[in-house]
Amino acid sequence: MGRKLQQLLVPLEPPALPELDSVDRAEGWSGIVALVPDNGNAPRTSGIRLTRDGGGSLELRLAPLSVLAREAPSGDAPLEADRDLQRFAALLEVLPGYCYTVDRNLTFTSSAGKGLAAINLRPGQVIGVNLRDLWGTREDTYEPLVCHLKALAGIPSNYKDVCLGRSIELMIRPLRDPEGDVCGAIGVAIDVTEREQAREEQARLATQLRQAQKVETIGRLAGGLAHDFNNYLTCILGNLALLEAQAPRGSDAEAYLQQASAAVDSAAALTRQLLAFSRTQLFQPRPLNLSALIERSSKLWRRVLGDNIELSTRCAAELWSVNADPGQLEQALVNLVMNARDAIAGEGEVVISTRNLELPQGSAELRATSSAGEELPAGKYVELAVQDTGRGLTELERQRLFEPFFTTKEVGEGTGLGLSTVYATVQQLGGAIRVQSEQGKGTRFQLLLPRVDAVASSEQPSGAGARGLGSAPRGSETILLVEDEPLVLELAQRTLQQLGYHVLPCSSPDQALRTFGDYQSKVQLLVTDLVMPRMSGKELAARIGALSPGVPVLFSSGYGEAIVSQQGVVDDGVHYISKPYRPRELADRVRKLLDLRRSRS
């Protein structure tokens, strides 16, 4: 073949072949070598055993170490080391890493381990290759080179590297010959990619948890504020209604009182938005006109946008109705408008528009559902669009736009929940959302909601057109009234007394139980706040019902209907009035319950 033994075999362990004359018949010689093919293919690791036959000729046998170990005589001590190497090689095949050795010239003399496959290498493939050539640099300050040079000087070192997208931790140690002199370096590399990905995922989940807890805390605060605010609004609204009844028709006083009542209605709408944000508002879809909703809320949007951003509304006059909850859509609009505001640096414009759309089969708008790629059915839709002149979105941002906790804002400036909430709202309403954006030219969110044939209901609160209690139904029954807010208690008591009822006012459930004990046979209706200290209105109603079955109950609360629903109060057959309410609303509900009780008697 014309090739010397040293060209065919590269010794790995021991690091040098023996002098052939020194191989005797009794002991022989064994080790691990890399076989170097003459066709240019990668070297292959093998076990080797050199022995002499009876005539003194040298025999060379290549085989796996396990085979050589079985064939070796029992007293062949050198194969004990071979067995250790065999175990070590087997261990490398299951560990997430690899091991290699280099000589003093930094040329690879061995490489093995399962982790080589992750960086597109085979065991022994780099034997004979210099580390500098593999790295593609000879800079003396290159950290991996510095660590290997330290090892050649007898100093252990560690470093981290990235190879083909894999994160690797390397420990570089001096490699010593039998005399203890440094003859090279040994590197042990551990693939820590999965571990680092797990850490990043854990950190991401921890951030999401903190964001969710922050949102939940803000939501609870908003819900509590809305509850207290609704109590005050009930008192203000009630007294304004009673004053309006006493003002002369057409007078300035009547006009002032009507304007004040309208302001209270706007404040009540704000509390509904707070309750929607706190997830404590129970959504009640009904036919709705989006143009009227936007025009009514435009003042709020202008406050959200500030002075540097112009707001334009382009709402269709003859807009079809959609089936939605006003508070739910107002919250979605708040998120879209705030998102538009944050996308604009300095001055800009936000346009909110509505229009009717009839989409035939195959229309591009029908494929607007975003990530899932589902198509809407052909039909009639109402379009609600929010367009800004902001920075626009990258393709990656568009793909992840509706993911929970994904945000394009700086750390700590956004929860990443706004657009995911909008997406969930639109999906819940049976619609779709489409995003058109180009960097530097702004973004347009297009919401498509299915049309309903019903006429949009009036947004005027019940009883808003009535002057005080003039035409309200009257009565003379005894009512047990329980309310822990003194202002509301006084208003409700005065309202019911003006209508002829005998009212037993109580500021706590304990007082109510004592009063009921004194007037048990006379009480014909219980009107109670739902959430009170020490005992809820539901518990109070249950205890009174146990003492006197059949007493009807009217619950009230300034909390959102979702909390009320958790108490089981909005179930069928249970009567509830939400705050703020007008005196006329209270009068109508009370009379209805008393008449219902009488009809069942």
Coordinates of C-alpha atoms in Angstrom, one line a residue:
M1 CA 0.0 0.0 0.0
G2 CA 3.0 2.3 0.4
R3 CA 1.8 3.8 3.6
K4 CA 3.7 3.6 6.9
L5 CA 2.0 2.4 10.1
Q6 CA 2.1 5.9 11.5
Q7 CA 0.1 7.1 8.5
L8 CA -2.5 4.5 8.9
L9 CA -3.0 4.9 12.7
V10 CA -3.1 7.9 14.9
P11 CA -2.6 6.9 18.6
L12 CA -5.2 8.2 21.0
E13 CA -4.6 6.3 24.2
P14 CA -1.7 6.0 25.0
P15 CA -0.8 9.1 22.9
A16 CA 2.1 7.3 21.1
L17 CA 2.6 4.0 19.4
P18 CA 5.2 1.7 21.0
E19 CA 8.6 1.0 19.4
L20 CA 7.8 -2.2 17.4
D21 CA 11.0 -3.9 18.7
S22 CA 9.8 -3.4 22.2
V23 CA 6.5 -5.4 21.7
D24 CA 7.3 -8.8 23.3
R25 CA 5.5 -12.0 22.9
A26 CA 4.4 -12.3 26.5
E27 CA 2.6 -9.0 27.1
G28 CA 1.9 -7.4 23.7
W29 CA 0.5 -3.9 23.5
S30 CA -3.0 -2.6 23.3
G31 CA -4.6 0.9 23.0
I32 CA -7.0 3.1 21.1
V33 CA -6.2 4.6 17.7
A34 CA -7.9 6.5 14.9
L35 CA -7.9 4.8 11.6
V36 CA -7.1 7.2 8.8
P37 CA -8.6 6.1 5.4
D38 CA -6.7 6.9 2.3
N39 CA -9.9 8.1 0.5
G40 CA -10.2 11.3 2.5
N41 CA -13.1 10.2 4.7
A42 CA -13.2 11.0 8.4
P43 CA -11.0 8.9 10.7
R44 CA -12.7 6.1 12.7
T45 CA -11.9 5.1 16.3
S46 CA -10.9 1.5 17.0
G47 CA -9.2 -0.7 19.5
I48 CA -5.8 -2.1 18.6
R49 CA -3.7 -5.0 19.9
L50 CA -0.1 -5.8 18.8
T51 CA 1.4 -9.2 19.6
R52 CA 4.2 -11.5 18.4
D53 CA 3.6 -15.0 17.2
G54 CA 5.7 -18.0 17.9
G55 CA 8.0 -17.2 15.0
G56 CA 8.6 -13.6 16.3
S57 CA 6.5 -11.9 13.6
L58 CA 4.4 -8.9 14.7
E59 CA 0.6 -9.3 14.5
L60 CA -1.8 -6.3 14.5
R61 CA -5.4 -6.9 15.3
L62 CA -8.1 -4.2 15.0
A63 CA -11.4 -4.7 16.9
P64 CA -13.8 -3.1 19.4
L65 CA -12.2 -2.9 22.8
S66 CA -14.9 -5.1 24.2
V67 CA -13.8 -7.9 21.8
L68 CA -10.1 -7.4 22.6
A69 CA -10.8 -7.5 26.3
R70 CA -12.7 -10.8 26.0
E71 CA -9.8 -12.4 24.0
A72 CA -7.0 -11.1 26.3
P73 CA -5.3 -13.5 28.7
S74 CA -6.5 -13.1 32.3
G75 CA -3.2 -11.7 33.4
D76 CA -3.0 -9.1 30.7
A77 CA -2.9 -6.0 33.0
P78 CA -2.8 -3.3 30.3
L79 CA -6.3 -4.3 29.1
E80 CA -7.7 -3.2 32.5
A81 CA -7.0 0.4 31.3
D82 CA -8.6 -0.5 28.0
R83 CA -11.7 -1.7 29.9
D84 CA -11.8 1.7 31.7
L85 CA -11.6 3.5 28.4
Q86 CA -14.4 1.3 27.1
R87 CA -16.6 2.3 30.0
F88 CA -15.6 5.9 29.5
A89 CA -16.5 5.8 25.8
A90 CA -19.9 4.2 26.6
L91 CA -20.5 7.0 29.1
L92 CA -19.7 9.6 26.5
E93 CA -22.3 8.1 24.2
V94 CA -25.2 8.9 26.6
L95 CA -24.1 12.2 28.0
P96 CA -25.3 15.5 26.4
G97 CA -21.8 16.5 25.4
Y98 CA -18.5 15.4 24.0
C99 CA -14.8 15.1 24.9
Y100 CA -11.7 15.8 22.8
T101 CA -7.9 16.0 23.2
V102 CA -5.3 18.2 21.4
D103 CA -1.5 18.0 21.4
R104 CA 0.8 20.8 22.3
N105 CA 0.4 22.2 18.8
L106 CA -3.4 22.3 19.4
T107 CA -4.0 19.6 16.8
F108 CA -6.9 17.3 17.6
T109 CA -5.8 13.8 18.6
S110 CA -9.3 12.5 19.6
S111 CA -12.9 13.4 19.7
A112 CA -15.9 11.3 21.0
G113 CA -19.3 11.8 22.5
K114 CA -23.0 11.9 21.7
G115 CA -23.0 15.7 21.6
L116 CA -20.9 15.9 18.4
A117 CA -23.9 15.1 16.4
A118 CA -25.6 18.3 17.5
I119 CA -22.8 20.3 15.9
N120 CA -22.7 18.2 12.7
L121 CA -19.5 16.2 13.6
R122 CA -18.8 12.5 13.9
P123 CA -16.5 10.9 16.5
G124 CA -12.9 11.3 15.3
Q125 CA -13.8 13.5 12.4
V126 CA -11.5 16.4 13.4
I127 CA -8.5 14.3 14.2
G128 CA -5.5 15.9 12.6
V129 CA -7.2 19.3 12.3
N130 CA -5.8 22.3 14.1
L131 CA -8.0 24.1 16.5
R132 CA -7.1 27.5 15.0
D133 CA -8.2 26.3 11.6
L134 CA -11.5 25.0 13.1
W135 CA -12.2 28.4 14.7
G136 CA -11.1 30.4 11.7
T137 CA -9.0 32.8 13.7
R138 CA -5.6 33.1 15.2
E139 CA -6.2 36.1 17.4
D140 CA -4.3 35.6 20.6
T141 CA -7.1 37.3 22.6
Y142 CA -9.8 34.9 21.4
E143 CA -11.2 33.4 24.6
P144 CA -11.2 29.7 23.5
L145 CA -7.6 29.9 22.4
V146 CA -6.6 31.6 25.6
C147 CA -8.2 28.8 27.6
H148 CA -6.4 26.1 25.7
L149 CA -3.1 27.9 26.0
K150 CA -3.7 28.1 29.7
A151 CA -4.3 24.4 29.8
L152 CA -1.0 23.8 28.0
A153 CA 0.7 25.8 30.7
G154 CA -1.0 23.6 33.4
I155 CA -3.8 26.0 34.3
P156 CA -7.4 24.7 34.1
S157 CA -10.0 27.1 32.7
N158 CA -13.7 27.2 31.6
Y159 CA -15.6 29.1 29.0
K160 CA -18.9 29.2 27.2
D161 CA -19.5 29.2 23.4
V162 CA -22.2 28.9 20.8
C163 CA -21.8 26.5 17.9
L164 CA -24.5 26.1 15.2
G165 CA -27.1 27.5 17.6
R166 CA -26.2 25.2 20.5
S167 CA -25.1 26.7 23.8
I168 CA -22.0 24.8 25.1
E169 CA -20.1 25.0 28.4
L170 CA -16.5 23.8 28.1
M171 CA -14.0 22.8 30.7
I172 CA -10.4 22.7 29.5
R173 CA -7.8 20.8 31.5
P174 CA -4.1 19.9 31.1
L175 CA -3.4 16.5 29.6
R176 CA -0.4 14.8 31.1
D177 CA 1.8 11.9 30.0
P178 CA 2.8 9.0 32.4
E179 CA 5.7 11.1 33.6
G180 CA 3.4 14.0 34.6
D181 CA 4.4 16.4 31.9
V182 CA 1.8 18.3 30.0
C183 CA 1.5 16.8 26.5
G184 CA -1.7 18.5 25.4
A185 CA -5.1 19.5 26.6
I186 CA -8.4 17.7 27.1
G187 CA -11.7 19.5 26.6
V188 CA -15.0 18.4 28.1
A189 CA -18.0 20.1 26.5
I190 CA -21.6 19.9 27.9
D191 CA -24.5 21.0 25.7
V192 CA -26.6 23.2 27.9
T193 CA -29.0 24.5 25.2
E194 CA -32.1 22.9 26.7
R195 CA -31.2 24.0 30.2
E196 CA -30.8 27.6 29.1
Q197 CA -34.0 27.4 27.1
A198 CA -35.7 26.1 30.2
R199 CA -34.3 29.0 32.2
E200 CA -35.5 31.5 29.6
E201 CA -38.9 29.9 29.6
Q202 CA -39.1 30.0 33.4
A203 CA -38.1 33.7 33.4
R204 CA -40.7 34.4 30.7
L205 CA -43.4 32.6 32.6
A206 CA -42.4 34.4 35.8
T207 CA -42.6 37.8 34.0
Q208 CA -46.1 36.8 32.7
L209 CA -47.1 35.8 36.2
R210 CA -46.0 39.2 37.5
Q211 CA -47.8 41.0 34.7
A212 CA -51.0 38.9 35.3
Q213 CA -50.8 39.6 39.1
K214 CA -50.3 43.3 38.4
V215 CA -53.3 43.4 36.1
E216 CA -55.4 41.5 38.6
T217 CA -54.4 43.9 41.4
I218 CA -55.2 46.9 39.3
G219 CA -58.5 45.2 38.3
R220 CA -59.4 44.6 41.9
L221 CA -58.6 48.2 42.7
A222 CA -60.7 49.4 39.7
G223 CA -63.6 47.2 40.8
G224 CA -63.5 48.5 44.3
L225 CA -63.4 52.1 43.2
A226 CA -66.3 51.5 40.8
H227 CA -68.3 50.0 43.6
D228 CA -67.8 53.0 45.9
F229 CA -68.3 55.4 43.0
N230 CA -71.6 53.7 42.1
N231 CA -72.9 54.2 45.6
Y232 CA -72.2 57.9 45.4
L233 CA -73.7 58.1 41.9
T234 CA -76.9 56.4 43.2
C235 CA -77.2 59.1 45.8
I236 CA -76.5 62.0 43.4
L237 CA -78.7 60.6 40.6
G238 CA -81.6 59.9 43.0
N239 CA -81.5 63.4 44.5
L240 CA -81.3 65.1 41.1
A241 CA -84.3 63.1 39.9
L242 CA -86.3 64.2 43.0
L243 CA -85.3 67.8 42.6
E244 CA -86.1 67.7 38.9
A245 CA -89.7 66.7 39.7
Q246 CA -90.1 69.8 41.8
A247 CA -88.6 72.2 39.2
P248 CA -91.1 74.1 37.0
R249 CA -91.3 72.7 33.5
G250 CA -89.2 74.6 31.0
S251 CA -87.4 76.5 33.7
D252 CA -83.6 77.1 33.9
A253 CA -83.6 75.0 37.0
E254 CA -85.0 72.0 35.2
A255 CA -82.4 72.4 32.4
Y256 CA -79.5 72.6 34.9
L257 CA -80.8 69.5 36.7
Q258 CA -81.1 67.6 33.4
Q259 CA -77.5 68.5 32.5
A260 CA -76.3 67.3 35.9
S261 CA -78.2 64.0 35.4
A262 CA -76.6 63.6 32.0
A263 CA -73.2 64.1 33.6
V264 CA -74.0 61.4 36.1
D265 CA -75.0 59.1 33.3
S266 CA -71.6 59.6 31.7
A267 CA -69.9 58.9 35.0
A268 CA -71.9 55.7 35.3
A269 CA -70.6 54.7 31.8
L270 CA -67.1 55.2 33.1
T271 CA -67.7 53.0 36.1
R272 CA -69.0 50.3 33.6
Q273 CA -65.7 50.6 31.8
L274 CA -63.8 50.2 35.1
L275 CA -65.8 47.1 35.9
A276 CA -65.2 45.7 32.4
F277 CA -61.5 46.3 32.9
S278 CA -61.6 44.5 36.3
R279 CA -63.4 41.6 34.7
T280 CA -66.3 42.0 37.1
Q281 CA -68.8 43.2 34.6
L282 CA -71.1 40.4 33.3
F283 CA -71.5 41.0 29.6
Q284 CA -75.1 41.3 28.4
P285 CA -75.1 41.4 24.5
R286 CA -78.0 43.3 22.9
P287 CA -78.6 45.0 19.5
L288 CA -76.2 48.0 19.4
N289 CA -75.4 50.8 17.0
L290 CA -71.6 51.2 16.9
S291 CA -71.8 54.8 15.4
A292 CA -73.8 55.9 18.4
L293 CA -71.4 54.2 20.8
I294 CA -68.4 55.9 19.2
E295 CA -70.0 59.4 19.2
R296 CA -71.0 59.0 22.8
S297 CA -67.5 58.0 23.8
S298 CA -65.5 60.4 21.6
K299 CA -64.7 62.7 24.6
L300 CA -63.2 59.7 26.4
W301 CA -61.0 58.9 23.4
R302 CA -59.8 62.5 23.1
R303 CA -58.7 62.4 26.8
V304 CA -56.9 59.1 26.2
L305 CA -55.0 60.5 23.1
G306 CA -53.9 63.8 24.6
D307 CA -53.4 67.2 22.9
N308 CA -50.7 66.2 20.3
I309 CA -52.8 63.5 18.6
E310 CA -55.9 64.5 16.5
L311 CA -59.0 62.3 16.7
S312 CA -61.3 61.9 13.7
T313 CA -64.6 59.9 13.7
R314 CA -66.2 58.9 10.4
C315 CA -69.3 57.0 11.4
A316 CA -71.9 55.8 9.0
A317 CA -75.4 57.3 9.6
E318 CA -77.5 54.3 8.7
L319 CA -75.4 51.7 10.3
W320 CA -76.7 48.2 10.8
S321 CA -76.9 46.8 14.4
V322 CA -74.6 44.3 16.0
N323 CA -75.2 42.0 19.0
A324 CA -72.7 43.1 21.6
D325 CA -72.4 44.4 25.1
P326 CA -71.6 48.2 25.1
G327 CA -69.1 47.9 28.0
Q328 CA -67.3 45.0 26.2
L329 CA -66.9 47.0 23.0
E330 CA -65.9 50.2 24.8
Q331 CA -63.1 48.3 26.5
A332 CA -62.0 46.9 23.2
L333 CA -62.0 50.4 21.7
V334 CA -60.0 51.7 24.7
N335 CA -57.3 49.1 24.0
L336 CA -57.1 49.9 20.3
V337 CA -57.0 53.7 20.9
M338 CA -54.3 53.4 23.6
N339 CA -52.3 51.1 21.3
A340 CA -52.6 53.7 18.5
R341 CA -51.5 56.4 20.9
D342 CA -48.4 54.5 22.0
A343 CA -47.5 53.9 18.3
I344 CA -47.4 57.6 17.6
A345 CA -44.2 59.5 18.5
G346 CA -45.1 63.2 18.8
E347 CA -47.9 64.5 16.7
G348 CA -50.3 62.3 14.6
E349 CA -53.8 61.3 13.9
V350 CA -56.2 58.5 14.9
V351 CA -59.3 57.8 12.8
I352 CA -62.2 55.7 14.1
S353 CA -64.7 54.8 11.5
T354 CA -67.7 52.5 10.9
R355 CA -69.5 51.3 7.8
N356 CA -71.8 48.5 6.5
L357 CA -70.1 45.7 4.5
E358 CA -71.7 43.0 2.4
L359 CA -69.0 40.4 1.8
P360 CA -69.5 37.8 -1.0
Q361 CA -68.0 34.4 -0.9
G362 CA -64.2 34.5 -1.6
S363 CA -63.8 38.1 -0.5
A364 CA -60.4 39.0 1.0
E365 CA -62.1 40.4 4.2
L366 CA -63.5 36.9 4.9
R367 CA -60.0 35.7 5.5
A368 CA -59.4 38.3 8.2
T369 CA -59.3 36.2 11.3
S370 CA -55.5 36.5 11.8
S371 CA -53.4 33.7 13.1
A372 CA -55.8 30.8 12.9
G373 CA -56.6 31.5 9.2
E374 CA -60.2 30.6 9.5
E375 CA -62.7 32.2 7.1
L376 CA -65.8 34.0 8.0
P377 CA -69.0 33.0 6.3
A378 CA -70.2 35.3 3.5
G379 CA -72.8 37.7 4.6
K380 CA -73.5 41.2 6.0
Y381 CA -71.1 42.7 8.5
V382 CA -70.5 46.0 10.3
E383 CA -66.9 47.3 10.1
L384 CA -65.3 49.1 13.0
A385 CA -61.8 50.4 12.1
V386 CA -59.1 52.2 14.1
Q387 CA -56.3 53.7 12.1
D388 CA -53.2 55.5 13.2
T389 CA -50.2 57.3 11.7
G390 CA -47.7 55.6 14.0
R391 CA -44.5 53.7 13.3
G392 CA -46.2 50.6 11.9
L393 CA -45.4 46.9 12.6
T394 CA -42.7 44.5 11.5
E395 CA -43.8 41.2 10.0
L396 CA -42.7 39.4 13.2
E397 CA -44.8 41.8 15.3
R398 CA -47.8 41.2 13.1
Q399 CA -47.5 37.4 13.5
R400 CA -47.4 37.6 17.3
L401 CA -49.6 40.6 17.7
F402 CA -52.5 38.8 19.4
E403 CA -50.4 36.5 21.7
P404 CA -51.1 37.1 25.4
F405 CA -48.3 39.0 27.0
F406 CA -46.6 39.9 23.7
T407 CA -45.9 43.6 23.6
T408 CA -43.8 46.0 21.4
K409 CA -43.4 48.4 24.3
E410 CA -40.4 48.8 26.5
V411 CA -40.1 46.5 29.6
G412 CA -42.5 47.6 32.3
E413 CA -44.6 49.9 30.0
G414 CA -47.1 47.3 28.8
T415 CA -48.9 44.2 29.9
G416 CA -49.2 42.6 26.5
L417 CA -52.9 41.8 27.2
G418 CA -54.7 44.7 25.4
L419 CA -54.8 43.3 21.9
S420 CA -55.2 39.7 23.0
T421 CA -58.3 40.9 24.9
V422 CA -59.6 42.7 21.8
Y423 CA -59.0 39.5 19.7
A424 CA -60.9 37.4 22.3
T425 CA -63.8 39.9 22.4
V426 CA -64.2 39.9 18.6
Q427 CA -64.0 36.1 18.4
Q428 CA -66.6 35.8 21.2
L429 CA -68.9 38.1 19.2
G430 CA -68.6 35.8 16.1
G431 CA -66.5 38.3 14.2
A432 CA -63.0 38.7 12.9
I433 CA -60.1 41.1 13.1
R434 CA -57.7 42.1 10.3
V435 CA -54.5 44.1 10.6
Q436 CA -52.9 46.2 7.9
S437 CA -49.6 47.8 8.7
E438 CA -46.5 49.1 7.0
Q439 CA -43.4 50.4 8.9
G440 CA -43.4 54.1 8.9
K441 CA -46.9 54.4 7.6
G442 CA -49.1 53.4 10.5
T443 CA -51.5 50.6 11.3
R444 CA -55.2 49.9 10.7
F445 CA -57.2 47.5 12.8
Q446 CA -60.4 46.3 11.1
L447 CA -63.1 44.6 13.2
L448 CA -65.8 42.8 11.4
L449 CA -68.9 42.0 13.4
P450 CA -72.0 40.2 12.0
R451 CA -75.1 42.2 11.4
V452 CA -78.3 41.5 13.4
D453 CA -81.7 42.4 12.1
A454 CA -83.0 43.8 15.5
V455 CA -83.1 47.5 16.0
A456 CA -80.4 48.9 18.3
S457 CA -81.8 49.5 21.8
S458 CA -81.8 53.0 23.3
E459 CA -78.9 53.8 25.5
Q460 CA -81.1 56.0 27.7
P461 CA -81.2 54.6 31.2
S462 CA -84.5 53.1 32.4
G463 CA -86.7 55.8 33.9
A464 CA -84.5 58.6 32.6
G465 CA -87.5 60.3 30.9
A466 CA -89.7 60.3 34.0
R467 CA -89.8 63.4 36.2
G468 CA -89.1 62.1 39.8
L469 CA -91.8 59.9 41.2
G470 CA -94.8 61.7 39.9
S471 CA -96.2 58.7 37.9
A472 CA -94.4 55.9 39.9
P473 CA -96.6 53.1 41.2
R474 CA -97.4 53.4 44.9
G475 CA -98.1 51.0 47.8
S476 CA -98.5 50.6 51.5
E477 CA -96.6 47.4 52.2
T478 CA -93.8 47.0 54.8
I479 CA -90.3 46.8 53.4
L480 CA -87.2 45.8 55.2
L481 CA -84.4 47.9 53.7
V482 CA -80.8 46.9 54.3
E483 CA -77.9 49.1 53.0
D484 CA -74.4 49.7 54.6
E485 CA -73.8 53.0 52.7
P486 CA -75.7 55.7 54.8
L487 CA -76.3 58.0 51.8
V488 CA -77.9 55.3 49.7
L489 CA -79.9 54.0 52.7
E490 CA -81.3 57.5 53.3
L491 CA -82.2 58.0 49.6
A492 CA -83.9 54.6 49.2
Q493 CA -85.8 55.1 52.4
R494 CA -87.0 58.6 51.4
T495 CA -88.0 57.3 47.9
L496 CA -90.0 54.4 49.2
Q497 CA -91.6 56.4 52.0
Q498 CA -92.8 59.1 49.5
L499 CA -94.5 56.3 47.6
G500 CA -96.5 55.3 50.7
Y501 CA -94.5 52.3 51.9
H502 CA -93.7 51.5 55.5
V503 CA -89.9 51.3 55.5
L504 CA -87.7 49.6 58.1
P505 CA -84.2 50.9 57.4
C506 CA -81.2 48.9 58.6
S507 CA -77.5 49.7 58.1
S508 CA -76.2 46.1 58.8
P509 CA -77.3 42.5 58.4
D510 CA -77.3 42.1 62.2
Q511 CA -79.6 45.0 62.7
A512 CA -81.8 43.6 59.9
L513 CA -82.2 40.3 61.7
R514 CA -83.1 42.0 64.9
T515 CA -85.6 44.2 63.2
F516 CA -87.1 41.3 61.3
G517 CA -87.6 39.5 64.6
D518 CA -89.8 42.4 65.8
Y519 CA -91.8 42.8 62.5
Q520 CA -91.7 39.3 61.1
S521 CA -95.4 39.0 60.4
K522 CA -95.5 42.4 58.7
V523 CA -92.5 42.4 56.4
Q524 CA -93.6 41.7 52.8
L525 CA -90.3 42.5 50.9
L526 CA -86.6 42.5 51.6
V527 CA -84.5 45.0 49.7
T528 CA -80.8 44.4 50.5
D529 CA -77.3 45.3 49.3
L530 CA -75.4 42.2 48.2
V531 CA -71.9 42.8 49.5
M532 CA -71.7 43.9 53.1
P533 CA -69.3 43.4 56.1
R534 CA -69.7 40.3 58.3
M535 CA -72.6 38.8 56.3
S536 CA -73.6 39.0 52.6
G537 CA -77.0 40.0 51.3
K538 CA -77.4 36.4 50.0
E539 CA -76.8 34.9 53.5
L540 CA -79.1 37.4 55.1
A541 CA -81.9 36.5 52.6
A542 CA -81.4 32.8 53.3
R543 CA -81.7 33.3 57.1
I544 CA -84.8 35.5 56.7
G545 CA -86.2 33.0 54.2
A546 CA -85.8 30.2 56.8
L547 CA -87.7 32.2 59.4
S548 CA -90.4 33.4 56.9
P549 CA -90.6 31.4 53.6
G550 CA -92.0 33.3 50.7
V551 CA -90.6 36.8 51.4
P552 CA -89.4 38.1 48.1
V553 CA -85.9 39.7 47.9
L554 CA -84.5 42.5 45.7
F555 CA -80.7 42.5 45.7
S556 CA -78.6 45.6 44.7
S557 CA -74.9 46.2 44.3
G558 CA -72.4 48.6 42.9
Y559 CA -70.0 45.7 42.0
G560 CA -70.0 44.3 38.5
E561 CA -72.5 41.6 37.6
A562 CA -69.7 38.9 37.4
I563 CA -69.2 39.2 41.2
V564 CA -73.0 39.2 41.6
S565 CA -73.2 36.1 39.4
Q566 CA -70.6 34.3 41.6
Q567 CA -73.0 34.9 44.5
G568 CA -75.8 33.2 42.5
V569 CA -77.9 36.4 42.4
V570 CA -78.4 36.6 38.6
D571 CA -79.8 33.1 38.4
D572 CA -83.3 32.6 37.1
G573 CA -86.0 33.7 39.6
V574 CA -83.6 36.0 41.5
H575 CA -84.2 39.7 41.3
Y576 CA -81.4 42.3 41.1
I577 CA -81.0 46.0 40.5
S578 CA -77.6 47.4 39.7
K579 CA -76.2 50.7 41.0
P580 CA -76.5 53.5 40.2
Y581 CA -80.3 53.5 39.9
R582 CA -82.9 56.2 39.7
P583 CA -85.7 56.4 42.3
R584 CA -88.2 55.5 39.5
E585 CA -86.2 52.4 38.7
L586 CA -86.3 51.3 42.3
A587 CA -90.0 52.1 42.6
D588 CA -90.9 50.0 39.5
R589 CA -88.8 47.0 40.6
V590 CA -90.3 47.1 44.2
R591 CA -93.9 47.3 42.9
K592 CA -93.3 44.5 40.4
L593 CA -92.0 42.1 43.1
L594 CA -94.9 42.9 45.5
D595 CA -97.5 42.4 42.8
L596 CA -95.8 39.1 41.8
R597 CA -96.0 38.0 45.5
R598 CA -99.7 38.9 45.6
S599 CA -100.5 37.0 42.5
R600 CA -98.9 33.9 43.9
S601 CA -100.7 34.1 47.2

